[in-house]
């Protein structure tokens, strides 16, 4: 791969812009020598305005999604891409969320540019269960566990019943719900079917990977191979 293509794929600019940046001296090696378009040292040695380059494909991130951000890149309001370096939205291949969260749902969101990994994690066969912590408007009534685990619960407007879901009461108005699938507004609609209303919803784990305690809302980090193994563990 040529230097221009590498930097354009990492989102540093269009090929034209990257060409201009290289010509302006923004791209050097680790000894500070300005690189030309025809140079191509090892990726680890390339610097953009003195900084190491972003990770190459395949890249997977863990993001602690705050309230009020949508998972869609072309939403006119605030999106999860606003929480990442601007150039991440221009990478090729692109970074996509692995299972979206609603605008007002918080917590664990994985993003990847690896299509195979994305499908592997969301495919029911991988058994990467998703656990949500829900805060409810009214006290639990005691029938929720049977309803959610029945395998017969049909959400409004749907033709296929939900797969059995796990339920664990945390307090009178809090519960953990474990899903094998990801339908639109699923947890909120499940509680609506149970006669309640979700006031706060947070995803806390995917497979064996938990939202890291040291990752504040709005923060993200690159997933390590150990983190990825934990998802399937
Ligand atoms: N269920 C919901 O209702 N919303 C989410 O964001 C995820 C699961």
Short mmCIF file of C-alpha atoms and ligand atoms in Angstrom, two decimals:
data_model
loop_
_atom_site.label_atom_id
_atom_site.label_comp_id
_atom_site.label_asym_id
_atom_site.label_seq_id
_atom_site.Cartn_x
_atom_site.Cartn_y
_atom_site.Cartn_z
CA UNK A 1 0.00 0.00 0.00
CA UNK A 2 1.17 3.51 -0.77
CA UNK A 3 1.56 6.17 1.92
CA UNK A 4 -1.30 8.27 0.52
CA UNK A 5 -3.70 5.32 0.49
CA UNK A 6 -2.71 4.21 4.00
CA UNK A 7 -3.37 7.65 5.49
CA UNK A 8 -6.59 8.14 3.51
CA UNK A 9 -7.86 4.74 4.72
CA UNK A 10 -7.10 5.76 8.29
CA UNK A 11 -9.29 8.85 7.78
CA UNK A 12 -6.59 11.54 7.81
CA UNK A 13 -8.16 13.07 4.69
CA UNK A 14 -9.20 12.33 1.14
CA UNK A 15 -6.36 11.20 -1.13
CA UNK A 16 -6.05 14.78 -2.39
CA UNK A 17 -5.95 16.20 1.13
CA UNK A 18 -3.44 13.59 2.26
CA UNK A 19 -1.24 14.40 -0.74
CA UNK A 20 -1.34 18.06 0.30
CA UNK A 21 -0.55 17.14 3.92
CA UNK A 22 2.44 15.05 2.85
CA UNK A 23 3.70 17.87 0.64
CA UNK A 24 3.31 20.34 3.55
CA UNK A 25 5.63 18.17 5.70
CA UNK A 26 2.98 16.91 8.16
CA UNK A 27 4.10 13.30 7.71
CA UNK A 28 7.50 12.25 9.01
CA UNK A 29 9.25 9.16 10.23
CA UNK A 30 10.13 8.61 13.88
CA UNK A 31 13.42 10.46 13.46
CA UNK A 32 11.61 13.56 12.20
CA UNK A 33 12.59 13.17 8.54
CA UNK A 34 9.82 14.51 6.31
CA UNK A 35 8.34 11.76 4.14
CA UNK A 36 7.57 12.02 0.44
CA UNK A 37 4.65 10.32 -1.32
CA UNK A 38 6.99 7.66 -2.65
CA UNK A 39 8.44 6.82 0.80
CA UNK A 40 6.94 3.99 2.78
CA UNK A 41 8.68 3.08 6.00
CA UNK A 42 7.20 0.53 8.42
CA UNK A 43 3.79 1.68 9.68
CA UNK A 44 5.14 1.82 13.27
CA UNK A 45 7.71 4.41 12.22
CA UNK A 46 5.30 6.84 10.51
CA UNK A 47 4.26 9.97 12.38
CA UNK A 48 1.47 12.41 11.55
CA UNK A 49 2.25 15.87 12.99
CA UNK A 50 4.62 14.06 15.34
CA UNK A 51 2.02 11.55 16.60
CA UNK A 52 1.94 7.80 16.05
CA UNK A 53 -0.68 6.69 13.53
CA UNK A 54 -4.04 5.28 14.61
CA UNK A 55 -4.32 1.48 14.74
CA UNK A 56 -4.64 -0.30 11.43
CA UNK A 57 -7.59 -2.46 10.38
CA UNK A 58 -8.84 -4.65 12.07
CA UNK A 59 -9.74 -2.25 14.87
CA UNK A 60 -12.29 -2.87 17.61
CA UNK A 61 -13.18 -0.30 20.28
CA UNK A 62 -15.10 -0.37 23.50
CA UNK A 63 -17.08 2.80 24.15
CA UNK A 64 -19.04 3.79 27.27
CA UNK A 65 -22.03 5.33 25.54
CA UNK A 66 -23.63 8.29 27.30
CA UNK A 67 -27.30 9.26 27.15
CA UNK A 68 -28.36 11.38 24.17
CA UNK A 69 -26.09 9.98 21.45
CA UNK A 70 -27.44 7.98 18.51
CA UNK A 71 -25.58 5.07 16.91
CA UNK A 72 -26.29 6.26 13.38
CA UNK A 73 -23.50 8.11 11.56
CA UNK A 74 -25.90 10.33 9.61
CA UNK A 75 -28.14 11.49 12.45
CA UNK A 76 -28.26 15.32 12.51
CA UNK A 77 -27.91 15.34 16.33
CA UNK A 78 -25.12 14.02 18.52
CA UNK A 79 -23.79 10.62 17.46
CA UNK A 80 -21.33 8.13 18.93
CA UNK A 81 -18.85 9.21 16.23
CA UNK A 82 -18.68 12.63 17.95
CA UNK A 83 -17.04 10.84 20.91
CA UNK A 84 -14.16 9.54 18.77
CA UNK A 85 -11.40 11.39 16.90
CA UNK A 86 -13.05 13.05 13.89
CA UNK A 87 -11.00 11.00 11.41
CA UNK A 88 -12.41 7.72 12.80
CA UNK A 89 -15.66 8.47 10.96
CA UNK A 90 -13.70 8.51 7.68
CA UNK A 91 -11.81 5.23 8.02
CA UNK A 92 -12.00 2.64 5.29
CA UNK A 93 -13.20 0.03 6.12
CA UNK A 94 -15.60 1.95 8.35
CA UNK A 95 -16.17 1.52 12.07
CA UNK A 96 -19.65 0.25 12.92
CA UNK A 97 -21.41 -0.42 16.21
CA UNK A 98 -21.80 -4.10 17.10
CA UNK A 99 -25.49 -4.05 18.01
CA UNK A 100 -26.89 -0.55 18.33
CA UNK A 101 -28.15 1.10 21.51
CA UNK A 102 -31.09 3.52 21.57
CA UNK A 103 -30.30 7.21 21.87
CA UNK A 104 -31.25 7.18 25.56
CA UNK A 105 -29.61 3.86 26.45
CA UNK A 106 -26.17 4.05 28.05
CA UNK A 107 -23.34 1.60 28.62
CA UNK A 108 -21.31 -0.93 26.72
CA UNK A 109 -21.00 -0.39 22.99
CA UNK A 110 -18.46 -2.22 20.87
CA UNK A 111 -17.43 -0.80 17.50
CA UNK A 112 -15.42 -2.55 14.82
CA UNK A 113 -14.22 -2.25 11.24
CA UNK A 114 -14.11 -6.04 11.02
CA UNK A 115 -17.32 -7.25 9.35
CA UNK A 116 -16.67 -10.91 10.16
CA UNK A 117 -16.18 -10.18 13.85
CA UNK A 118 -19.33 -8.03 13.90
CA UNK A 119 -21.46 -10.83 12.47
CA UNK A 120 -19.86 -13.41 14.71
CA UNK A 121 -20.73 -11.41 17.84
CA UNK A 122 -24.32 -10.62 16.86
CA UNK A 123 -25.09 -14.10 15.51
CA UNK A 124 -27.28 -15.99 18.02
CA UNK A 125 -25.15 -19.11 17.47
CA UNK A 126 -22.17 -17.38 19.15
CA UNK A 127 -24.21 -17.09 22.39
CA UNK A 128 -22.79 -13.66 23.14
CA UNK A 129 -25.58 -12.76 25.53
CA UNK A 130 -26.26 -9.11 26.23
CA UNK A 131 -27.08 -8.03 29.77
CA UNK A 132 -29.01 -4.84 30.50
CA UNK A 133 -29.65 -3.10 33.80
CA UNK A 134 -33.11 -1.53 33.76
CA UNK A 135 -34.54 1.00 36.21
CA UNK A 136 -38.32 0.98 36.22
CA UNK A 137 -41.02 3.52 36.85
CA UNK A 138 -43.10 1.20 39.04
CA UNK A 139 -42.28 -1.74 41.36
CA UNK A 140 -41.90 -5.14 39.74
CA UNK A 141 -45.04 -7.25 40.04
CA UNK A 142 -43.47 -10.72 40.18
CA UNK A 143 -44.75 -12.02 36.84
CA UNK A 144 -41.87 -10.61 34.76
CA UNK A 145 -39.52 -13.59 34.97
CA UNK A 146 -42.17 -16.06 33.76
CA UNK A 147 -43.26 -13.69 30.99
CA UNK A 148 -39.74 -12.95 29.70
CA UNK A 149 -38.55 -16.58 29.85
CA UNK A 150 -41.70 -18.01 28.25
CA UNK A 151 -40.52 -17.93 24.65
CA UNK A 152 -44.07 -16.89 23.71
CA UNK A 153 -43.95 -13.16 24.46
CA UNK A 154 -45.03 -11.33 21.31
CA UNK A 155 -44.17 -7.65 21.07
CA UNK A 156 -46.62 -5.19 19.53
CA UNK A 157 -46.47 -5.21 15.74
CA UNK A 158 -44.29 -8.34 15.51
CA UNK A 159 -45.13 -11.78 14.15
CA UNK A 160 -42.46 -13.88 15.85
CA UNK A 161 -42.36 -14.36 19.62
CA UNK A 162 -39.23 -13.37 21.52
CA UNK A 163 -36.65 -15.98 22.39
CA UNK A 164 -36.65 -16.73 26.12
CA UNK A 165 -34.81 -13.94 28.00
CA UNK A 166 -33.15 -14.02 31.40
CA UNK A 167 -34.51 -11.94 34.27
CA UNK A 168 -33.04 -11.15 37.65
CA UNK A 169 -34.61 -8.81 40.18
CA UNK A 170 -32.11 -6.34 41.68
CA UNK A 171 -34.51 -4.24 43.78
CA UNK A 172 -38.22 -3.36 43.73
CA UNK A 173 -37.64 -1.13 40.71
CA UNK A 174 -34.47 -2.54 39.12
CA UNK A 175 -33.73 -5.71 37.15
CA UNK A 176 -31.12 -7.35 34.96
CA UNK A 177 -32.37 -8.66 31.62
CA UNK A 178 -30.33 -11.04 29.47
CA UNK A 179 -31.06 -11.13 25.75
CA UNK A 180 -30.06 -13.60 23.02
CA UNK A 181 -31.29 -11.29 20.26
CA UNK A 182 -31.53 -7.58 19.56
CA UNK A 183 -34.88 -6.32 18.42
CA UNK A 184 -35.81 -2.67 18.16
CA UNK A 185 -36.23 -1.14 21.66
CA UNK A 186 -36.46 -4.70 22.93
CA UNK A 187 -36.00 -4.25 26.69
CA UNK A 188 -38.23 -1.19 26.82
CA UNK A 189 -40.96 -3.00 24.86
CA UNK A 190 -40.65 -6.10 27.03
CA UNK A 191 -41.31 -4.07 30.17
CA UNK A 192 -44.12 -2.22 28.41
CA UNK A 193 -45.67 -5.65 27.68
CA UNK A 194 -45.32 -6.39 31.40
CA UNK A 195 -47.21 -3.19 32.25
CA UNK A 196 -44.19 -1.19 33.39
CA UNK A 197 -41.98 1.54 31.96
CA UNK A 198 -38.18 1.68 31.70
CA UNK A 199 -36.82 5.02 32.94
CA UNK A 200 -33.14 4.15 32.66
CA UNK A 201 -31.40 1.45 30.63
CA UNK A 202 -27.74 0.51 30.56
CA UNK A 203 -25.97 -2.37 28.78
CA UNK A 204 -23.44 -3.85 31.16
CA UNK A 205 -22.02 -6.85 29.29
CA UNK A 206 -21.73 -8.65 25.96
CA UNK A 207 -20.75 -12.31 26.22
CA UNK A 208 -18.10 -12.54 28.91
CA UNK A 209 -16.94 -8.95 28.44
CA UNK A 210 -18.15 -6.42 31.03
CA UNK A 211 -18.22 -2.65 30.68
CA UNK A 212 -14.82 -1.73 32.20
CA UNK A 213 -15.28 0.02 35.56
CA UNK A 214 -12.50 2.50 34.79
CA UNK A 215 -14.10 3.61 31.52
CA UNK A 216 -16.08 6.80 32.20
CA UNK A 217 -19.17 7.76 30.21
CA UNK A 218 -18.12 9.12 26.82
CA UNK A 219 -14.69 7.46 26.98
CA UNK A 220 -13.43 4.67 24.71
CA UNK A 221 -10.39 2.49 24.25
CA UNK A 222 -9.04 -0.03 21.78
CA UNK A 223 -10.03 -3.64 22.59
CA UNK A 224 -7.05 -5.88 23.32
CA UNK A 225 -6.90 -9.50 22.13
CA UNK A 226 -7.75 -10.52 25.75
CA UNK A 227 -10.84 -8.25 25.72
CA UNK A 228 -11.96 -9.87 22.46
CA UNK A 229 -11.38 -13.36 23.81
CA UNK A 230 -13.52 -12.44 26.85
CA UNK A 231 -16.48 -11.60 24.58
CA UNK A 232 -16.54 -15.24 23.45
CA UNK A 233 -15.41 -16.65 26.80
N1 LIG B 1 -33.29 -2.70 24.42
C1 LIG B 1 -33.76 -1.45 24.36
O1 LIG B 1 -34.93 -1.20 24.62
N2 LIG B 1 -32.90 -0.47 23.98
C2 LIG B 1 -31.60 -0.69 23.71
O2 LIG B 1 -30.87 0.25 23.41
C3 LIG B 1 -31.14 -2.00 23.81
C4 LIG B 1 -31.99 -3.00 24.16
#
